[in-house]
Short mmCIF file of C-alpha atoms in Angstrom, two decimals:
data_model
loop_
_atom_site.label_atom_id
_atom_site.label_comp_id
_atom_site.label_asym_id
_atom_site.label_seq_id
_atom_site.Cartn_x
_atom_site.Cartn_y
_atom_site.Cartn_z
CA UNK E 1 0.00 0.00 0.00
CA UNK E 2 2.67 2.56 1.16
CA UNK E 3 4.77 1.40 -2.48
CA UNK E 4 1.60 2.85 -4.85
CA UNK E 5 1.25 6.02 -2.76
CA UNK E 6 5.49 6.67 -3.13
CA UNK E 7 4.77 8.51 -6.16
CA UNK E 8 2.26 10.69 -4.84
CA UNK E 9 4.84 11.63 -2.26
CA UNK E 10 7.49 12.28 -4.09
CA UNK E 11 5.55 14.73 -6.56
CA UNK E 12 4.08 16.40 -4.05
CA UNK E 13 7.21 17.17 -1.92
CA UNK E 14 8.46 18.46 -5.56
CA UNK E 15 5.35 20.84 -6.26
CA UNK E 16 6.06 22.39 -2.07
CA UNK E 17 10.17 22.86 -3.08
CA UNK E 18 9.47 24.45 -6.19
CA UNK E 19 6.62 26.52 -5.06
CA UNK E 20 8.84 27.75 -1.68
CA UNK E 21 11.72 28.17 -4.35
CA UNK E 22 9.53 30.71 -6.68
CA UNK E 23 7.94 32.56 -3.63
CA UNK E 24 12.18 32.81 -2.63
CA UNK E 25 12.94 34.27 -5.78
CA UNK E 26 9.89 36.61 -5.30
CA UNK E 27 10.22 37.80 -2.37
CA UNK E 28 12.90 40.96 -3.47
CA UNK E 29 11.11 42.52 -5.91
CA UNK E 30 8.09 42.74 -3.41
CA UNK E 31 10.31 44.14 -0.89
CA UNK E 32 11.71 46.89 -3.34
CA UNK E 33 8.09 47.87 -4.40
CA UNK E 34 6.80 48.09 -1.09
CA UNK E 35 10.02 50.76 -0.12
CA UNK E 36 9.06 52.81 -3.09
CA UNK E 37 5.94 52.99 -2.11
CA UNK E 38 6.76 54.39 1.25
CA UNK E 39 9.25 57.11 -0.02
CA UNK E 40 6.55 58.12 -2.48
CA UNK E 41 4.29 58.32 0.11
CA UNK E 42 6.66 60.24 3.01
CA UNK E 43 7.51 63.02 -0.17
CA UNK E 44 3.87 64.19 -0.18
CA UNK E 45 3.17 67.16 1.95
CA UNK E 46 1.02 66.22 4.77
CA UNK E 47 -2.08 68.93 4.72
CA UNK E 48 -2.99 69.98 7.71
CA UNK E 49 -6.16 68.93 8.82
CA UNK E 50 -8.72 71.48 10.54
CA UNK E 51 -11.66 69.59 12.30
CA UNK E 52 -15.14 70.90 10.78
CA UNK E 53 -16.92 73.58 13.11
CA UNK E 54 -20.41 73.92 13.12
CA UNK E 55 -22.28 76.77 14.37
CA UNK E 56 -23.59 76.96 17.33
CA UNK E 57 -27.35 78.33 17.59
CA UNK E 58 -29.12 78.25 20.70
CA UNK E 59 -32.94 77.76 19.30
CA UNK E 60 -33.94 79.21 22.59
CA UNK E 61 -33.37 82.88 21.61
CA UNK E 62 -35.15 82.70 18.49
CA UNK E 63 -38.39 84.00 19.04
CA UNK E 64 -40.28 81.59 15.92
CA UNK E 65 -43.50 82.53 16.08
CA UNK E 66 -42.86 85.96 18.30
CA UNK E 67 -43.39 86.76 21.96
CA UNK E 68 -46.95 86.50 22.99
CA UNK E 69 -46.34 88.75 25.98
CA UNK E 70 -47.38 92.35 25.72
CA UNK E 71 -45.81 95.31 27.45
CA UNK E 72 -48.18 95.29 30.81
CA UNK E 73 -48.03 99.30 31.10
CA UNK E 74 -48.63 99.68 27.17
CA UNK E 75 -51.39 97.35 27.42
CA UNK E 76 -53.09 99.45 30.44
CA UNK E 77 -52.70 102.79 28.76
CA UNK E 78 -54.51 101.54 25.05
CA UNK E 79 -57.34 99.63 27.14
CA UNK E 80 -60.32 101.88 26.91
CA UNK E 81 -59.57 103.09 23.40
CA UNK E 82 -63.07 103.30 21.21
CA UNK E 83 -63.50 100.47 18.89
CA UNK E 84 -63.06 101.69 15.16
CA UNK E 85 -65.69 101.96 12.69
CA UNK E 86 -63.82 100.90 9.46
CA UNK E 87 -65.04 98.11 7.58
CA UNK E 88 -62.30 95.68 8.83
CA UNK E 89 -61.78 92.27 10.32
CA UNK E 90 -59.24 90.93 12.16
CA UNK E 91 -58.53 87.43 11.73
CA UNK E 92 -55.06 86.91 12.79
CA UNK E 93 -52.13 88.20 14.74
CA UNK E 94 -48.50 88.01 15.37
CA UNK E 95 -47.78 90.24 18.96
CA UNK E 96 -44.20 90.49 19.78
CA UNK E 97 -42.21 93.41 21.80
CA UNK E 98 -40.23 93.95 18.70
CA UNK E 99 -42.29 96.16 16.63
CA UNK E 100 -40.61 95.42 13.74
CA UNK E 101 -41.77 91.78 14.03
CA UNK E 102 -45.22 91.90 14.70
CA UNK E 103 -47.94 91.34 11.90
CA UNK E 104 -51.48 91.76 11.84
CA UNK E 105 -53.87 90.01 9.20
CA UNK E 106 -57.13 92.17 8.47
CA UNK E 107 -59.60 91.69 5.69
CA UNK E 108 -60.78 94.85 4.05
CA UNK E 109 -64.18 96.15 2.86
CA UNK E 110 -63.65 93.97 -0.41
CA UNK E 111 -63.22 90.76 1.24
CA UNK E 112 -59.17 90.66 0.65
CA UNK E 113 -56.60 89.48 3.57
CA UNK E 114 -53.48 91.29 3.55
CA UNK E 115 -50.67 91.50 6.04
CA UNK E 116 -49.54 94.41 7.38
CA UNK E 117 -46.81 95.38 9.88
CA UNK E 118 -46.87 98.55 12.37
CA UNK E 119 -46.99 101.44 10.34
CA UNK E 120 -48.25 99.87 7.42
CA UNK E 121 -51.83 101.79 6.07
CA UNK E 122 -54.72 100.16 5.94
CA UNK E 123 -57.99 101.12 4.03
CA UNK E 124 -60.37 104.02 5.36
CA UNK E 125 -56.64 105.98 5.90
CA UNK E 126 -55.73 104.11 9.01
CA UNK E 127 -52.12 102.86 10.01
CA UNK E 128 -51.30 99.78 12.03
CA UNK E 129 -49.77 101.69 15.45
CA UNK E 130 -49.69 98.63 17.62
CA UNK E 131 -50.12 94.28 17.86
CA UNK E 132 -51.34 92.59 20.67
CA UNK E 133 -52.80 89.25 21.22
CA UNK E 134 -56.54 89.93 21.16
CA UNK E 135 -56.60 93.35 18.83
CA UNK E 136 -54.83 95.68 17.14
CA UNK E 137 -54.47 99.24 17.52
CA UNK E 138 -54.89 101.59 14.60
CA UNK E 139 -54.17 105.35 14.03
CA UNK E 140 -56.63 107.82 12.21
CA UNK E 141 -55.15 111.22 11.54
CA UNK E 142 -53.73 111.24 15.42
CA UNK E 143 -56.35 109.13 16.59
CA UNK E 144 -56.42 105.56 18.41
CA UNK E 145 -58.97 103.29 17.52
CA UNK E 146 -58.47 99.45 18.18
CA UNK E 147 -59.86 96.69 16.04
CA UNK E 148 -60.39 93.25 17.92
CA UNK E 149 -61.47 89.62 16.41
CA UNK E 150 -65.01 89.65 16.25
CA UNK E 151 -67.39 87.25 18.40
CA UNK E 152 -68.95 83.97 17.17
CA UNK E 153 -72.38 83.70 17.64
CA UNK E 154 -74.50 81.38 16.46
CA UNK E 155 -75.99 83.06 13.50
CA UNK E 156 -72.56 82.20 12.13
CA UNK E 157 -73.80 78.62 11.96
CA UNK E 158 -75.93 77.04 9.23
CA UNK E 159 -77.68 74.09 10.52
CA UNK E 160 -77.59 71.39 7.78
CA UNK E 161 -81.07 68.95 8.01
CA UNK E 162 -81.04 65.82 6.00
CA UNK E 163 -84.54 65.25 4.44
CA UNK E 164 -86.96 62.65 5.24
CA UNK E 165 -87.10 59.68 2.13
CA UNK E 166 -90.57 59.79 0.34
CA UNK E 167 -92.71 56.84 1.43
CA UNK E 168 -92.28 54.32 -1.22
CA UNK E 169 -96.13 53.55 -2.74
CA UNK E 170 -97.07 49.99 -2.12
CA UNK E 171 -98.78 48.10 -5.05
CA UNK E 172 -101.83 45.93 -4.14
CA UNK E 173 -102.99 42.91 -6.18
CA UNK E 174 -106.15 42.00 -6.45
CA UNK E 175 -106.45 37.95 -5.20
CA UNK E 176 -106.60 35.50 -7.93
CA UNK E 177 -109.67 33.05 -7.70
CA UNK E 178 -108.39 29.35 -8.32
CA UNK E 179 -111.90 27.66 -8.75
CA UNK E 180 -112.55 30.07 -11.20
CA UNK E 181 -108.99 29.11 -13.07
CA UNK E 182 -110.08 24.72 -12.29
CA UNK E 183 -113.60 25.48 -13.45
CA UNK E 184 -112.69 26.82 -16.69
CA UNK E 185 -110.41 24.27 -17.13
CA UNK E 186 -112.66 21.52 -16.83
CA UNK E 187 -114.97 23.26 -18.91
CA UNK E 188 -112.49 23.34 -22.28
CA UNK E 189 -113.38 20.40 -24.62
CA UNK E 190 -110.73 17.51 -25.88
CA UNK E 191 -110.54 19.75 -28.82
CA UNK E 192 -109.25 22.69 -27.25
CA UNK E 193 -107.02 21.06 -25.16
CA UNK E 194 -105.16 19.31 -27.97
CA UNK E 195 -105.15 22.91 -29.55
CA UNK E 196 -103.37 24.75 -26.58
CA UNK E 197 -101.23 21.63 -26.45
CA UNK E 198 -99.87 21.96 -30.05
CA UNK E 199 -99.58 25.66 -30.00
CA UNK E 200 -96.95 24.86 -26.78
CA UNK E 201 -95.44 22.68 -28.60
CA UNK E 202 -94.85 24.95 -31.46
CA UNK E 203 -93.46 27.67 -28.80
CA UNK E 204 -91.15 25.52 -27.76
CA UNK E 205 -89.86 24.13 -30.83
CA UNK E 206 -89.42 28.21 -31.62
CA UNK E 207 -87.65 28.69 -28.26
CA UNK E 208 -85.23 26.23 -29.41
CA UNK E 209 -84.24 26.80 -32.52
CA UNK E 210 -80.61 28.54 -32.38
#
């Protein structure tokens, strides 16, 4: 057993020394690339590298949709100022203590929204003199007027009613007599029975034909 497996030895102890002998020869010109490589590599100026900053914003201070909070002696001094008699409607409002960032939306006599911003003029020659949460104040020719969000009430709702379905009519048969419908049967001769016979016959034959 050992004398038929010799060969396979022998060649394969051959293929490992020539393969080690190849990788020996090798094994210079591998080292000589790999030292080029690293002298090409150390000529290269190094950059120097500056770590990415990113700004810093602290969302806190941003006022995004403005400060809600009205100037408490303001507020007290405007209070009992008479309501104006334009033809305007508030429907929304941006209060903040910058007056360069608060807005006002009114709706004019012909049904248009604009936006306006303190000192901005409105129609019926009034100017937009001050925001707050629950009105505006306007200015006509040195006079205050304010202008507030006017009051639901419940004219302002339509009540919708669904309407009642139509009675559907009922259709009455009369009742159908059946010794009236045996009586006249018994009544019909052989003859006419053999004649309503043959005319069903003929309706059927007519039925079936294609």
């Amino acid at each position: 057993m050992l004398a038929k497996q010799f060969p396979w030895i022998i060649a394969l102890l051959l293929l490992a020394g020539s393969v080690a002998a190849t990788a020996y020869q090798l094994y210079p010109f591998y080292l000589d690339e790999t030292s080029k490589k690293e002298q090409q590599a150390s000529n290269i100026p190094k950059q120097a590298i500056t770590p990415e900053r990113t700004p810093k914003r602290n969302i806190a201070k941003f006022e995004l949709f403005g400060d809600f909070s009205a100037p408490a002696a303001q507020i007290t001094k405007q209070e009992n100022l008479p309501k104006t008699r334009l033809r305007l409607t508030l429907t929304g409002v941006s209060a903040s203590n910058d007056p360069k960032r608060a807005k006002a939306l009114v709706e004019g006599p012909d049904r248009t929204t604009l936006n306006y911003a303190i000192g901005d003029q409105l129609p019926g020659n009034a100017t937009l003199h001050a925001v707050y949460r629950d009105r505006i104040v306007l200015d006509r020719a040195g006079s205050l007027e304010t202008l507030e969000f006017p009051k639901l009430s419940s004219s302002n709702f339509v009540a919708s009613t669904t309407p009642e379905p139509e009675p559907i009519p009922t259709i009455t048969t009369p009742p159908v007599d059946v010794t009236n419908i045996n009586t006249m049967r018994n009544n019909l001769s052989a003859a006419d029975k053999k004649s309503i016979k043959d005319k069903l016959s003929a309706l059927r034959a007519k039925l079936k034909q294609p």
